[in-house]
mmCIF file of C-alpha atoms in Angstrom:
data_model
loop_
_atom_site.group_PDB
_atom_site.id
_atom_site.type_symbol
_atom_site.label_atom_id
_atom_site.label_comp_id
_atom_site.label_asym_id
_atom_site.label_seq_id
_atom_site.Cartn_x
_atom_site.Cartn_y
_atom_site.Cartn_z
ATOM 1 C CA MET A 1 -6.799 -12.142 -4.714
ATOM 2 C CA THR A 2 -6.287 -8.636 -3.316
ATOM 3 C CA GLY A 3 -9.615 -8.230 -1.560
ATOM 4 C CA VAL A 4 -9.708 -4.710 -2.955
ATOM 5 C CA SER A 5 -11.704 -3.717 -6.013
ATOM 6 C CA ASP A 6 -10.132 -1.788 -8.885
ATOM 7 C CA GLY A 7 -10.074 1.924 -8.230
ATOM 8 C CA GLU A 8 -10.352 1.452 -4.456
ATOM 9 C CA SER A 9 -7.447 2.919 -2.509
ATOM 10 C CA VAL A 10 -5.682 1.105 0.300
ATOM 11 C CA SER A 11 -4.797 3.056 3.434
ATOM 12 C CA LEU A 12 -1.676 2.725 5.534
ATOM 13 C CA ASP A 13 -3.975 1.880 8.461
ATOM 14 C CA LEU A 14 -5.434 -1.081 6.545
ATOM 15 C CA LEU A 15 -1.951 -2.329 5.665
ATOM 16 C CA LYS A 16 -0.850 -1.894 9.289
ATOM 17 C CA MET A 17 -3.839 -3.909 10.483
ATOM 18 C CA LYS A 18 -3.294 -6.652 7.881
ATOM 19 C CA MET A 19 0.413 -6.941 8.736
ATOM 20 C CA ALA A 20 -0.333 -7.119 12.476
ATOM 21 C CA GLU A 21 -2.913 -9.871 11.844
ATOM 22 C CA PHE A 22 -0.516 -11.734 9.564
ATOM 23 C CA ALA A 23 2.256 -11.704 12.178
ATOM 24 C CA LYS A 24 -0.066 -12.613 15.051
ATOM 25 C CA GLU A 25 -1.606 -15.575 13.198
ATOM 26 C CA ARG A 26 1.866 -16.998 12.638
ATOM 27 C CA ASP A 27 3.184 -16.139 16.119
ATOM 28 C CA TRP A 28 5.838 -13.902 14.554
ATOM 29 C CA ASP A 29 5.433 -10.885 16.833
ATOM 30 C CA ARG A 30 8.343 -12.088 18.943
ATOM 31 C CA PHE A 31 10.595 -11.877 15.866
ATOM 32 C CA HIS A 32 9.398 -8.436 14.801
ATOM 33 C CA SER A 33 11.793 -6.242 16.738
ATOM 34 C CA PRO A 34 12.678 -2.883 15.192
ATOM 35 C CA ARG A 35 16.181 -4.153 14.372
ATOM 36 C CA ASN A 36 14.955 -7.337 12.702
ATOM 37 C CA LEU A 37 12.338 -5.482 10.681
ATOM 38 C CA LEU A 38 14.858 -2.869 9.595
ATOM 39 C CA LEU A 39 17.309 -5.516 8.428
ATOM 40 C CA ALA A 40 14.533 -7.296 6.533
ATOM 41 C CA LEU A 41 13.555 -3.962 4.960
ATOM 42 C CA VAL A 42 17.136 -3.338 3.845
ATOM 43 C CA GLY A 43 17.238 -6.808 2.282
ATOM 44 C CA GLU A 44 14.053 -6.071 0.342
ATOM 45 C CA VAL A 45 15.451 -2.732 -0.859
ATOM 46 C CA GLY A 46 18.423 -4.703 -2.160
ATOM 47 C CA GLU A 47 16.093 -7.021 -4.080
ATOM 48 C CA LEU A 48 14.285 -4.003 -5.491
ATOM 49 C CA SER A 49 17.606 -2.464 -6.531
ATOM 50 C CA GLU A 50 18.590 -5.636 -8.391
ATOM 51 C CA ILE A 51 15.640 -5.162 -10.738
ATOM 52 C CA PHE A 52 17.085 -1.851 -11.953
ATOM 53 C CA GLN A 53 20.768 -2.693 -11.548
ATOM 54 C CA TRP A 54 21.803 -3.068 -15.198
ATOM 55 C CA LYS A 55 18.949 -1.312 -16.971
ATOM 56 C CA GLY A 56 20.430 2.203 -17.084
ATOM 57 C CA GLU A 57 17.934 5.045 -17.028
ATOM 58 C CA VAL A 58 14.367 3.804 -17.324
ATOM 59 C CA PRO A 59 11.564 6.034 -18.691
ATOM 60 C CA LYS A 60 8.487 6.734 -16.593
ATOM 61 C CA GLY A 61 5.770 4.152 -17.015
ATOM 62 C CA LEU A 62 8.307 1.464 -17.960
ATOM 63 C CA PRO A 63 7.071 1.283 -21.578
ATOM 64 C CA ASP A 64 9.682 -1.270 -22.666
ATOM 65 C CA TRP A 65 9.127 -3.652 -19.750
ATOM 66 C CA LYS A 66 7.318 -6.962 -20.097
ATOM 67 C CA GLU A 67 4.212 -7.462 -17.974
ATOM 68 C CA GLU A 68 5.932 -10.104 -15.828
ATOM 69 C CA GLU A 69 8.758 -7.628 -15.090
ATOM 70 C CA LYS A 70 6.202 -5.077 -13.905
ATOM 71 C CA VAL A 71 4.482 -7.696 -11.747
ATOM 72 C CA HIS A 72 7.843 -8.614 -10.184
ATOM 73 C CA LEU A 73 8.585 -4.925 -9.576
ATOM 74 C CA GLY A 74 5.200 -4.540 -7.882
ATOM 75 C CA GLU A 75 5.957 -7.479 -5.614
ATOM 76 C CA GLU A 76 9.320 -6.072 -4.545
ATOM 77 C CA LEU A 77 7.906 -2.571 -4.034
ATOM 78 C CA SER A 78 5.182 -4.156 -1.911
ATOM 79 C CA ASP A 79 7.719 -6.024 0.208
ATOM 80 C CA VAL A 80 9.491 -2.740 0.944
ATOM 81 C CA LEU A 81 6.227 -0.968 1.771
ATOM 82 C CA LEU A 82 4.953 -3.768 4.010
ATOM 83 C CA TYR A 83 8.161 -3.956 6.039
ATOM 84 C CA LEU A 84 8.187 -0.160 6.364
ATOM 85 C CA VAL A 85 4.575 -0.125 7.559
ATOM 86 C CA ARG A 86 5.267 -2.933 10.041
ATOM 87 C CA LEU A 87 8.442 -1.226 11.312
ATOM 88 C CA SER A 88 6.626 2.064 11.860
ATOM 89 C CA ASP A 89 3.818 0.238 13.702
ATOM 90 C CA ILE A 90 6.231 -1.631 15.991
ATOM 91 C CA CYS A 91 8.040 1.661 16.713
ATOM 92 C CA GLY A 92 4.779 3.470 17.466
ATOM 93 C CA ILE A 93 5.159 5.928 14.588
ATOM 94 C CA ASP A 94 2.107 7.063 12.624
ATOM 95 C CA LEU A 95 3.744 6.749 9.221
ATOM 96 C CA GLY A 96 1.102 8.747 7.357
ATOM 97 C CA LYS A 97 1.366 11.696 9.755
ATOM 98 C CA ALA A 98 5.162 11.480 9.824
ATOM 99 C CA ALA A 99 5.283 11.496 6.005
ATOM 100 C CA MET A 100 2.922 14.494 5.772
ATOM 101 C CA ARG A 101 5.029 16.368 8.320
ATOM 102 C CA LYS A 102 8.167 15.580 6.294
ATOM 103 C CA VAL A 103 6.552 16.881 3.099
ATOM 104 C CA GLU A 104 5.701 20.123 4.922
ATOM 105 C CA LEU A 105 9.247 20.438 6.309
ATOM 106 C CA ASN A 106 10.712 19.811 2.845
ATOM 107 C CA ALA A 107 8.482 22.549 1.388
ATOM 108 C CA ILE A 108 10.042 24.966 3.877
ATOM 109 C CA LYS A 109 13.565 23.658 3.363
ATOM 110 C CA TYR A 110 13.274 23.701 -0.441
ATOM 111 C CA PRO A 111 11.174 26.751 -1.351
ATOM 112 C CA VAL A 112 9.850 26.795 -4.916
ATOM 113 C CA GLY A 113 11.501 30.142 -5.654
ATOM 114 C CA MET A 114 14.960 28.788 -4.878
ATOM 115 C CA CYS A 115 14.623 25.212 -6.093
ATOM 116 C CA LYS A 116 12.203 25.060 -9.009
ATOM 117 C CA GLY A 117 13.741 23.298 -11.993
ATOM 118 C CA SER A 118 17.053 22.707 -10.228
ATOM 119 C CA SER A 119 18.532 19.484 -8.926
ATOM 120 C CA LYS A 120 21.301 21.361 -7.105
ATOM 121 C CA LYS A 121 21.505 20.641 -3.429
ATOM 122 C CA HIS A 122 20.220 23.465 -1.307
ATOM 123 C CA ASN A 123 19.232 24.304 2.215
ATOM 124 C CA ASN A 124 18.866 27.477 4.177
ATOM 125 C CA ASN A 125 22.433 27.144 5.507
ATOM 126 C CA ASN A 126 23.970 26.571 2.039
ATOM 127 C CA SER A 127 25.561 23.346 3.339
ATOM 128 C CA ASN A 128 25.329 19.926 1.773
ATOM 129 C CA SER A 129 21.816 18.595 1.565
ATOM 130 C CA ASN A 130 20.009 15.577 0.156
ATOM 131 C CA ASN A 131 17.279 16.959 -2.089
ATOM 132 C CA GLY A 132 14.629 16.526 0.582
ATOM 133 C CA THR A 133 14.860 12.835 1.302
ATOM 134 C CA GLU A 134 16.736 12.743 4.611
ATOM 135 C CA LYS A 135 17.386 14.830 7.704
#
């Protein structure tokens, strides 16, 4: 059903192309404004959050989860990814390049020598920070 064989990776460019085709075939481009896509993305993040809402801390790999719970999680994660890819495309942002740039900026902002093994917030100005996830 995926059109991708096991072990084969899927690029952001392929997802971008598939989402553009999907929207065009359904004549949905006119609805895919940045604002509308962002609001849809936020809604999907809410659905993703609901999955974890009352579970407390969950160990890596989700060893205690049933297979159907993992499938549902994969679906919600995919919804978030697909809306993010579509939003970046509509905004003219190369998401892969933007993400790589952000990783490089975070490496500068959070040098290993000052941050390794610590979850304390840090930046070069010693002001509040966000552990490398936002501006």
